[in-house]
Short mmCIF file of C-alpha atoms and ligand atoms in Angstrom, two decimals:
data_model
loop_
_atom_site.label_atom_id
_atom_site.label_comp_id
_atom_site.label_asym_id
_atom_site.label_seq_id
_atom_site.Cartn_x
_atom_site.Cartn_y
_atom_site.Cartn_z
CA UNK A 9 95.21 105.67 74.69
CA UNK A 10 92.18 105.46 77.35
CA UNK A 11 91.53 108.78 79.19
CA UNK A 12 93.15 108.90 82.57
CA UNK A 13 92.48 111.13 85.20
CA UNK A 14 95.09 113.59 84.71
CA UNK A 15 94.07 114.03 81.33
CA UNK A 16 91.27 116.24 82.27
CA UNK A 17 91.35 119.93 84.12
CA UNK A 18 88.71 118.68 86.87
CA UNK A 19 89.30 114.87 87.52
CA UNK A 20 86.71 112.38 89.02
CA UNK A 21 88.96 112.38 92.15
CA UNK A 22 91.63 113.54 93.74
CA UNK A 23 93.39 112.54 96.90
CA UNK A 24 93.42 114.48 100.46
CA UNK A 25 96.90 114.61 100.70
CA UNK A 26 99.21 117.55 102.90
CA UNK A 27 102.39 118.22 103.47
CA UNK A 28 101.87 116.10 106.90
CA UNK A 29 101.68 112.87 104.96
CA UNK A 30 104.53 113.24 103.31
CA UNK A 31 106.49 113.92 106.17
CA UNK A 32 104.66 110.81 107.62
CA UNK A 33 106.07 108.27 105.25
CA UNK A 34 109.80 109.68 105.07
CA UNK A 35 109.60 109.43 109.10
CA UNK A 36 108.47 105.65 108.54
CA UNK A 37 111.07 105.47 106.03
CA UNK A 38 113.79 106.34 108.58
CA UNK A 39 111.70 103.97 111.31
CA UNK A 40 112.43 100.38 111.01
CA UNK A 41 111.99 97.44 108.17
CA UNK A 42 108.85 98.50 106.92
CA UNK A 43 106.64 95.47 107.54
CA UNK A 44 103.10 94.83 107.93
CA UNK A 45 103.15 94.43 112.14
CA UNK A 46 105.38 97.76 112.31
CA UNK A 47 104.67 100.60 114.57
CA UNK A 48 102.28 102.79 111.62
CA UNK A 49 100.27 99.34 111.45
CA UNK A 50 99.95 98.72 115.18
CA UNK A 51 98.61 102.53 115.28
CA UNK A 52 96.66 102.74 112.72
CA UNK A 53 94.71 99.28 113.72
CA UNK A 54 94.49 100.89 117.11
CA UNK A 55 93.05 104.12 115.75
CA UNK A 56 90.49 101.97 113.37
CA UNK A 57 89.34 100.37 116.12
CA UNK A 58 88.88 103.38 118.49
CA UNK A 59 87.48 105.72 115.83
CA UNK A 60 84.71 102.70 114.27
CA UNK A 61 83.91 100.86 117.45
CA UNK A 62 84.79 97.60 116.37
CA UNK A 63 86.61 94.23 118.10
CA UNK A 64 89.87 94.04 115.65
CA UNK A 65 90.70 95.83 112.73
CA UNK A 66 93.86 94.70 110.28
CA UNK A 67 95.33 96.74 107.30
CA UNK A 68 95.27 94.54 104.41
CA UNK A 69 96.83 95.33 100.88
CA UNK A 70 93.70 96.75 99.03
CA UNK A 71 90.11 96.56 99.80
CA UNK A 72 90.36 93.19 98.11
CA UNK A 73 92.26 91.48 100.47
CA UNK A 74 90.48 93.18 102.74
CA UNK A 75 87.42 91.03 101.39
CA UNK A 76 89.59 88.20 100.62
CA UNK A 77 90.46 87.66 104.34
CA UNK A 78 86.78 88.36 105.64
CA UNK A 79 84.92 85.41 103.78
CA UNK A 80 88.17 83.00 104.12
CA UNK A 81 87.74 83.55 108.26
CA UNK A 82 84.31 83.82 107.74
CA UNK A 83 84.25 80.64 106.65
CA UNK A 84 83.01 79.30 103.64
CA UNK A 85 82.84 75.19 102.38
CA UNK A 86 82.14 74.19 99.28
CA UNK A 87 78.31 74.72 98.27
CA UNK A 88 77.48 77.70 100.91
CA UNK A 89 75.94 80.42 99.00
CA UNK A 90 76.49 84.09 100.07
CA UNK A 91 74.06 86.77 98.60
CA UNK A 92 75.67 89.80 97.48
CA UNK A 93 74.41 92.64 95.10
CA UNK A 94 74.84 92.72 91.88
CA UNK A 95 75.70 96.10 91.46
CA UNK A 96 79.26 96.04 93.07
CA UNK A 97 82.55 95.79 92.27
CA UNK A 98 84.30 92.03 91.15
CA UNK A 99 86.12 91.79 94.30
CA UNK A 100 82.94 90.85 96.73
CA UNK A 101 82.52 88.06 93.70
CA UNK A 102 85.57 86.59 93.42
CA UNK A 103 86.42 86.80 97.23
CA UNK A 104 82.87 84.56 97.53
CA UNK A 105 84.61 82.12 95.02
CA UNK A 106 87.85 82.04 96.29
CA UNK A 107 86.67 80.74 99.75
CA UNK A 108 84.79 77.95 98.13
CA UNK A 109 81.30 79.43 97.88
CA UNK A 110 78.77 81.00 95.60
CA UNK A 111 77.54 84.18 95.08
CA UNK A 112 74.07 84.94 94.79
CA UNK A 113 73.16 87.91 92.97
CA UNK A 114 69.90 89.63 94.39
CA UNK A 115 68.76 93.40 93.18
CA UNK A 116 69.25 96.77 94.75
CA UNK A 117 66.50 99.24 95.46
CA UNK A 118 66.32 102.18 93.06
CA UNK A 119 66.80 105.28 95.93
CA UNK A 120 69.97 104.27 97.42
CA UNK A 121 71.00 101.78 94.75
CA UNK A 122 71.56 99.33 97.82
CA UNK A 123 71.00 95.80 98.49
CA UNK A 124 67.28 95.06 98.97
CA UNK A 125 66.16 93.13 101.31
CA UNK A 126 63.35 92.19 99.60
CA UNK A 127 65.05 90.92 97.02
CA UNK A 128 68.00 89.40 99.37
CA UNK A 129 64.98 87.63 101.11
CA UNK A 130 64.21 86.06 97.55
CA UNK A 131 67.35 84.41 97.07
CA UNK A 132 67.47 82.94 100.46
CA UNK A 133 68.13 79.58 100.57
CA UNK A 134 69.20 76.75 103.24
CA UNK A 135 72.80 77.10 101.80
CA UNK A 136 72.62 80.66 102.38
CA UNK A 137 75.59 81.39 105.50
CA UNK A 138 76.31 85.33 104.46
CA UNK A 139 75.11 88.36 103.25
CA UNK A 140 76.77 90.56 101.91
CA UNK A 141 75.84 94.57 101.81
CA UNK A 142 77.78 97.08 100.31
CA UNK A 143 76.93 101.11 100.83
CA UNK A 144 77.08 102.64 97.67
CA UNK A 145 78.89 106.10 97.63
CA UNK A 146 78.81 106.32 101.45
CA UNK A 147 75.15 105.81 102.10
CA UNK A 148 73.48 103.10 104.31
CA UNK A 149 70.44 101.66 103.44
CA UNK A 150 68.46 98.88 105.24
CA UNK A 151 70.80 97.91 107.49
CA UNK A 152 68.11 96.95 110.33
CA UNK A 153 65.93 94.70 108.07
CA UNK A 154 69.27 93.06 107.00
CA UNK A 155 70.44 92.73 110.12
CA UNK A 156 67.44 90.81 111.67
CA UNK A 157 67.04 89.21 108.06
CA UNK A 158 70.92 87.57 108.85
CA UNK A 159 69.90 86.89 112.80
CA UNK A 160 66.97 85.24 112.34
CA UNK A 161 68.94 82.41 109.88
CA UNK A 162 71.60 82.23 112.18
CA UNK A 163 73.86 83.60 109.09
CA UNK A 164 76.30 86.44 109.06
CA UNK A 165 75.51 89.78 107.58
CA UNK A 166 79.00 91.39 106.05
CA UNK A 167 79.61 94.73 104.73
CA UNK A 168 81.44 95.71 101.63
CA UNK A 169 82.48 99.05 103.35
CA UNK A 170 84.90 100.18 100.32
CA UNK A 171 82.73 103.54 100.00
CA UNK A 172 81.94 104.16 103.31
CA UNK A 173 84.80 105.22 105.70
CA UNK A 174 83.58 108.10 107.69
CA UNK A 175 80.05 106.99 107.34
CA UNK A 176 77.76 106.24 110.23
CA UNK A 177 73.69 104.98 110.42
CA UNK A 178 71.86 105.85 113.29
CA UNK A 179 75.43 106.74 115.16
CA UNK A 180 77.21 103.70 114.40
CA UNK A 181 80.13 103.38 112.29
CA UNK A 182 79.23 102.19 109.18
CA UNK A 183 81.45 98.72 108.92
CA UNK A 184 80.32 98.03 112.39
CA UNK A 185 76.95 97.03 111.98
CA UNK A 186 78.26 93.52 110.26
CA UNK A 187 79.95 90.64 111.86
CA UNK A 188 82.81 92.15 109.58
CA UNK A 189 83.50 94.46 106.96
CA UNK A 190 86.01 95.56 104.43
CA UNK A 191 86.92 99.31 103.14
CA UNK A 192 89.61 100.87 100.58
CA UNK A 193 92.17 103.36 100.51
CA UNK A 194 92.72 102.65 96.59
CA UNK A 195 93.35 105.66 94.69
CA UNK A 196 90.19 106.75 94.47
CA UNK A 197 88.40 106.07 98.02
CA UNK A 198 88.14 108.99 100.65
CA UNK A 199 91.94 108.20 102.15
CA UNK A 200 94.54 107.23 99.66
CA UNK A 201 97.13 104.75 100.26
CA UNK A 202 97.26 104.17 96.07
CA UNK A 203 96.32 100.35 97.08
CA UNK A 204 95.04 99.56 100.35
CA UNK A 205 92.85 98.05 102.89
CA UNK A 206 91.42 97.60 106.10
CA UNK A 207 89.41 94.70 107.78
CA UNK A 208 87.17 95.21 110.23
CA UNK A 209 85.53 92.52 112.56
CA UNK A 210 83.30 93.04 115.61
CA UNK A 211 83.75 89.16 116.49
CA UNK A 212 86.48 87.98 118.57
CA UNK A 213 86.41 84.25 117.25
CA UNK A 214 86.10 85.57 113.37
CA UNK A 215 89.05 88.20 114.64
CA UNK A 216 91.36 84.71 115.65
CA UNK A 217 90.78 83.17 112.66
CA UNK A 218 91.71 86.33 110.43
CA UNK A 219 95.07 86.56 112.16
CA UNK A 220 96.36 83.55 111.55
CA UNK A 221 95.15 83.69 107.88
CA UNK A 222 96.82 87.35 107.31
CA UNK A 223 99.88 86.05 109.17
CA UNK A 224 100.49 83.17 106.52
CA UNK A 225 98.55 80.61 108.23
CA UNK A 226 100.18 80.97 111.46
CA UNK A 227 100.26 82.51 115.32
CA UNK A 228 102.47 85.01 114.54
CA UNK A 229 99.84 88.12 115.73
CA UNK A 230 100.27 85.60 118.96
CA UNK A 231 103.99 85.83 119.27
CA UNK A 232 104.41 89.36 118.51
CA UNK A 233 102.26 89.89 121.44
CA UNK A 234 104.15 88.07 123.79
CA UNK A 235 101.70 84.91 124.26
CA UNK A 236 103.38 82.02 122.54
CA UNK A 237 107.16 82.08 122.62
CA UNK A 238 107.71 80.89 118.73
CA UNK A 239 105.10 81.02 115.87
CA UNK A 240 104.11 77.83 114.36
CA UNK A 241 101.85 76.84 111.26
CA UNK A 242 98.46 76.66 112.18
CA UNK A 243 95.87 76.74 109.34
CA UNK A 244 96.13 77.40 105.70
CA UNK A 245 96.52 81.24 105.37
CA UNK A 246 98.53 83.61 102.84
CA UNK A 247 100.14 87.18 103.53
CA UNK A 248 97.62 90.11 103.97
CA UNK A 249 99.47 92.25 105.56
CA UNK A 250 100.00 96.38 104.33
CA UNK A 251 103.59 97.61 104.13
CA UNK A 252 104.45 100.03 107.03
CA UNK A 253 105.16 103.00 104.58
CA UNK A 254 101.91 102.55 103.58
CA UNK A 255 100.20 102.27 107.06
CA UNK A 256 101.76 105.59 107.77
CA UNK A 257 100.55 107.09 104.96
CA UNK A 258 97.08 106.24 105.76
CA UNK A 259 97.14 106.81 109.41
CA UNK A 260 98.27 110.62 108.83
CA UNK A 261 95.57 111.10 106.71
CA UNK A 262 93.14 109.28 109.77
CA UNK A 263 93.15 112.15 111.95
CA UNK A 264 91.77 113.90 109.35
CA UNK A 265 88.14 111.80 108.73
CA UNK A 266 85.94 114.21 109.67
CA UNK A 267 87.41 117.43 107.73
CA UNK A 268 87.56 115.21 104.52
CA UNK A 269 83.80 114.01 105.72
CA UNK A 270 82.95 117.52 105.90
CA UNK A 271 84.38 118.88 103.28
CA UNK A 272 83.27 116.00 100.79
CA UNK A 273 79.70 116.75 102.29
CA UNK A 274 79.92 120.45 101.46
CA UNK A 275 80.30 119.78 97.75
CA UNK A 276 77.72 117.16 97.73
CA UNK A 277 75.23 119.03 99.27
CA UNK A 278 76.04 121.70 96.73
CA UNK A 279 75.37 119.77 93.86
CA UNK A 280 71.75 118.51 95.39
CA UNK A 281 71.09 122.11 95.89
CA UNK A 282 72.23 123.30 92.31
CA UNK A 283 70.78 120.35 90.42
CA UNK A 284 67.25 120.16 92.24
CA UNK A 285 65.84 122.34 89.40
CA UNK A 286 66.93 119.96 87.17
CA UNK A 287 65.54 117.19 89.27
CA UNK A 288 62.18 118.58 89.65
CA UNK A 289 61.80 118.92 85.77
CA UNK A 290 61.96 115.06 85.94
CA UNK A 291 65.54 115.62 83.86
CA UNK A 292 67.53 113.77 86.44
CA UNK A 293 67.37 111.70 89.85
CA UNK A 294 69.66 112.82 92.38
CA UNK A 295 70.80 110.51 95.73
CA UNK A 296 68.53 109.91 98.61
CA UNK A 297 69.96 109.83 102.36
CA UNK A 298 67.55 107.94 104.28
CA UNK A 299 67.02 109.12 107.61
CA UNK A 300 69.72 108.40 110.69
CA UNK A 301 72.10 108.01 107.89
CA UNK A 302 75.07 110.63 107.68
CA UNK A 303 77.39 109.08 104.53
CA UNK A 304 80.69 108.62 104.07
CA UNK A 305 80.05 111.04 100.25
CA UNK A 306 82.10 109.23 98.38
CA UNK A 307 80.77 109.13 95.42
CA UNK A 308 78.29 112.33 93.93
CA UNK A 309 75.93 111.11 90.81
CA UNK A 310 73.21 111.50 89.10
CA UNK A 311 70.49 108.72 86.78
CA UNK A 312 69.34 110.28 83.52
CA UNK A 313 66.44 109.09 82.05
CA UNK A 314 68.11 106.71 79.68
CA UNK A 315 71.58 105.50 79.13
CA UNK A 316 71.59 107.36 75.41
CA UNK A 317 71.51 110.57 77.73
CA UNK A 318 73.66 109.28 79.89
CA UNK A 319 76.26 108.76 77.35
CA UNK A 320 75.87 111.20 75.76
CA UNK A 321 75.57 113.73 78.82
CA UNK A 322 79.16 111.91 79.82
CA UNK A 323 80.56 112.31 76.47
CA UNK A 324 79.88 116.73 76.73
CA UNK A 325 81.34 116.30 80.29
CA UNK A 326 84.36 115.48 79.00
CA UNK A 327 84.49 117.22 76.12
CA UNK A 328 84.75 120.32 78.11
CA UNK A 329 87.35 118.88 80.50
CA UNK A 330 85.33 117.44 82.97
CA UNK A 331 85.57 113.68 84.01
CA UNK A 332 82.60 112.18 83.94
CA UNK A 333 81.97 108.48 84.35
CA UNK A 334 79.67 105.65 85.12
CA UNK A 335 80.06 102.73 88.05
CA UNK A 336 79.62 99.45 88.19
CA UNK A 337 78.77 97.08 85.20
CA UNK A 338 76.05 94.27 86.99
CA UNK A 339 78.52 91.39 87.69
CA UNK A 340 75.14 89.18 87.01
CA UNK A 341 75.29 90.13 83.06
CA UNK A 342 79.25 89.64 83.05
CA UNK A 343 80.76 86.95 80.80
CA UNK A 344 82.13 84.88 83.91
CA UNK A 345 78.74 84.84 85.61
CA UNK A 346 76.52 84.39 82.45
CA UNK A 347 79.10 81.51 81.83
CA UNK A 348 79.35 79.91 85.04
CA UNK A 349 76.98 81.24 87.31
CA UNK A 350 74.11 80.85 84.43
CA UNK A 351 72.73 84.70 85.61
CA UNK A 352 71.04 86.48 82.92
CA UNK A 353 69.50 90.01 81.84
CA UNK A 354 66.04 90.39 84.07
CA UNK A 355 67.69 89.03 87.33
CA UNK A 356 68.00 92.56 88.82
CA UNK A 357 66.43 94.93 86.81
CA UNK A 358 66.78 98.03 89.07
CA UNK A 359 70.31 97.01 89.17
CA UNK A 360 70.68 96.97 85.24
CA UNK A 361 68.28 100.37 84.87
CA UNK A 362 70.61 101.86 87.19
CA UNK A 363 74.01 101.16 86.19
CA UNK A 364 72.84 102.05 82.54
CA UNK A 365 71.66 105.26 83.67
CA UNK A 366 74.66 106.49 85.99
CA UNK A 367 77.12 109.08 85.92
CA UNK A 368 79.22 110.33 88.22
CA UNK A 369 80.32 114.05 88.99
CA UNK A 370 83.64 114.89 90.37
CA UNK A 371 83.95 115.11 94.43
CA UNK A 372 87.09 115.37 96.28
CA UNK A 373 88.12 118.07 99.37
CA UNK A 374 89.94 119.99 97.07
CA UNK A 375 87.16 120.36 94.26
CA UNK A 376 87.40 124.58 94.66
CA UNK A 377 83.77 125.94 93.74
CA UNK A 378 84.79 127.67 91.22
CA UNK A 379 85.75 124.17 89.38
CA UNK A 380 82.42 122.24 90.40
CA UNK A 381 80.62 125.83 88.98
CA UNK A 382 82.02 124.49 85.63
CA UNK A 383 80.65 121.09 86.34
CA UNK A 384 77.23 122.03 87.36
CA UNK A 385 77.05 125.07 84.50
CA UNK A 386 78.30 122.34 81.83
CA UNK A 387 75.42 119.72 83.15
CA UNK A 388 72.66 122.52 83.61
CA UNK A 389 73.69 123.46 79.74
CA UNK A 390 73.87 119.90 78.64
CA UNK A 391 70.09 119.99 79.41
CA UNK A 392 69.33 123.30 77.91
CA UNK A 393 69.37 125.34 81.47
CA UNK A 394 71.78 128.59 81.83
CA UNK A 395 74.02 128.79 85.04
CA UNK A 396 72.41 128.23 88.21
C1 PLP B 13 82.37 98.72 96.29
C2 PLP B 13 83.82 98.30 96.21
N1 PLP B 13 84.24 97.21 96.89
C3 PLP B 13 85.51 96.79 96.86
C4 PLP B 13 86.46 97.47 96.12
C5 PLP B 13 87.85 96.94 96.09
O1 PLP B 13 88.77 97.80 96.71
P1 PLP B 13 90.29 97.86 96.24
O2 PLP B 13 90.34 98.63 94.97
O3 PLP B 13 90.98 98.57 97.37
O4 PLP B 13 90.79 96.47 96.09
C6 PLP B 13 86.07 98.60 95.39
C7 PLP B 13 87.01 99.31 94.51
O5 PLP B 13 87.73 100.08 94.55
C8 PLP B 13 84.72 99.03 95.44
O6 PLP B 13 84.31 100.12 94.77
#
């Protein structure tokens, strides 16, 4: 049977939850029919938008929806080509496909393991009508030259904002600094709804079309708000809308962004701190955070010099009860897109280095220091150090 998370005494991750969220969800329980436009989901879209800045913001089912509904409104026709990076997860693909387009695979730059827009400037083409970024683990990178990149074509930058809740560059929310944007509350992702999602859009004509879309393809945002006096089919659309339960669950744990920010940050900065001996023997890279960015810390890793040690560094991890994992496998070298897509290995070779050379450390709020002491003593062994 595969390893899961509770198999091991420190997990990869762990979600925020208190006694408040709990009590959250039984009072939504006891609070109406549970749907996706009930009073948890009209707050917590209120909160989003307040706390991020932006024009609209809908709770969607999972952070796949979320990037589901975004390239639908966006839209998309048959032959436009949207550049995305490779090292990501299958959802920004498949969303591309799914509204008719194609995605364009261009490489990430080796610091922030980011999209680069050198590389996205590459695989510009005159079908080009989107880019889209993601912000791996939390932090931004290149989000100016992107931007300007995407103005000066007339073509919408996106952001795959899974990671990066809580995150901001230069002051601004990070999910804001797209025409739209998608994050998670999966399982894993800084707040926890098990499966959930949130779009964000700072464009009131991209906002219109989402709603109807979300809403089953018709005006029913519209009638709920008093402005037509039935809802009526309007454009071809589906249901992304998050149950209330879940809503409320999410929205308890909202008030708390920046404690889980902080507290995420606290253990990440210990592990740069306790691994920069091993860093400055060349034995492993740690993250960069480029200046004006404050992350969302999502995600804590570390590159070894070679996947063999990064296997095998993974492998002692979790042979002493610590969860240990790498991320992404480069969508460009998967069977669907060598199959259909024609990519092959030596597209993005940062992005295939990388991904071979990744592991990542637990982080979660309630990692005590005692546990990530274990984590950093096992990895300062693993490469012949004593305790730090
Ligand atoms: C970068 C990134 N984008 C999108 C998603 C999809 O989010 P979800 O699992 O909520 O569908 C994930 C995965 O969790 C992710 O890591």
């Amino acid at each position: 049977m595969p390893a899961t998370s509770t198999t091991y005494a420190i997990p990869l991750h762990r979600p925020p939850f208190e006694d408040a969220d709990a009590h959250a969800v039984v009072a939504a329980l006891n609070d109406g029919l549970l749907t996706g436009d009930g009073a948890a989901n009209q707050r917590l879209a209120q909160a989003a938008q307040r706390t991020l800045g932006c024009h609209r913001a809908y709770a969607t089912p999972s952070g796949t929806h979320a990037l589901e509904l975004m390239m639908r409104a966006l839209p998309l026709a048959p032959g436009d080509e949207v550049i995305c990076p490779s090292f990501t997860f299958v959802s920004v693909a498949n969303a591309i496909i799914l509204a008719g387009g194609t995605p364009v695979f261009a490489d990430i730059e080796a610091a922030t393991l980011n999209l680069d827009p050198a590389s996205v400037q590459q695989r510009l083409s005159p079908r080009t009508r989107a880019i889209v970024t993601g912000h791996y683990g939390g932090i931004a990178f290149g989000l100016e030259t992107l931007e300007s990149l995407a103005s000066s074509r007339g073509i919408a930058l996106l952001e795959d904002a899974a990671h990066a809740l809580g995150g901001t560059y230069r002051g601004r929310a990070l999910g804001t600094w797209g025409r739209a944007a998608a994050f998670s509350f999966h399982g894993t992702k800084n707040l926890v709804a098990g499966e959930g999602g949130l779009f964000v859009t700072t464009d009131a004509a991209l906002a219109a079309r989402a709603e109807i879309i979300r809403e089953k393809g018709t005006d029913r945002s519209r009638f709920l708000r008093g402005d037509v006096d039935r809802y009526t089919w309007q454009a071809v659309g589906s249901s992304y809308l998050m149950s209330d339960v879940l809503a409320a669950l999410v929205l308890a744990q909202w008030g708390r962004i920046d404690a889980i920010t902080a507290a995420r940050r606290e253990r990440f900065d210990r592990y740069q701190q306790a691994l920069a001996p091993l860093a400055a023997a060349g034995q492993v890279t740690r993250p960069i955070v480029p200046e004006g960015c404050e992350p969302a810390y999502h995600v804590y890793f570390v590159l070894a010099d070679a996947k063999a040690t990064r296997d095998r560094l993974a492998a002692w991890l979790r042979e002493r009860g610590i969860e240990a994992s790498s991320h992404f496998v480069p969508l460009h070298l998967s069977p669907y897109a060598t199959n259909t897509l024609g990519t092959r290995p030596g597209l993005c070779p940062i992005t295939e280095s990388a991904a071979d050379r990744l592991v990542r450390l637990p982080l979660y709020p309630a990692l005590s220091p005692a546990d990530q002491q274990t984590v950093i003593d096992a990895v300062s062994a693993f490469f012949g150090r004593s305790r730090t």
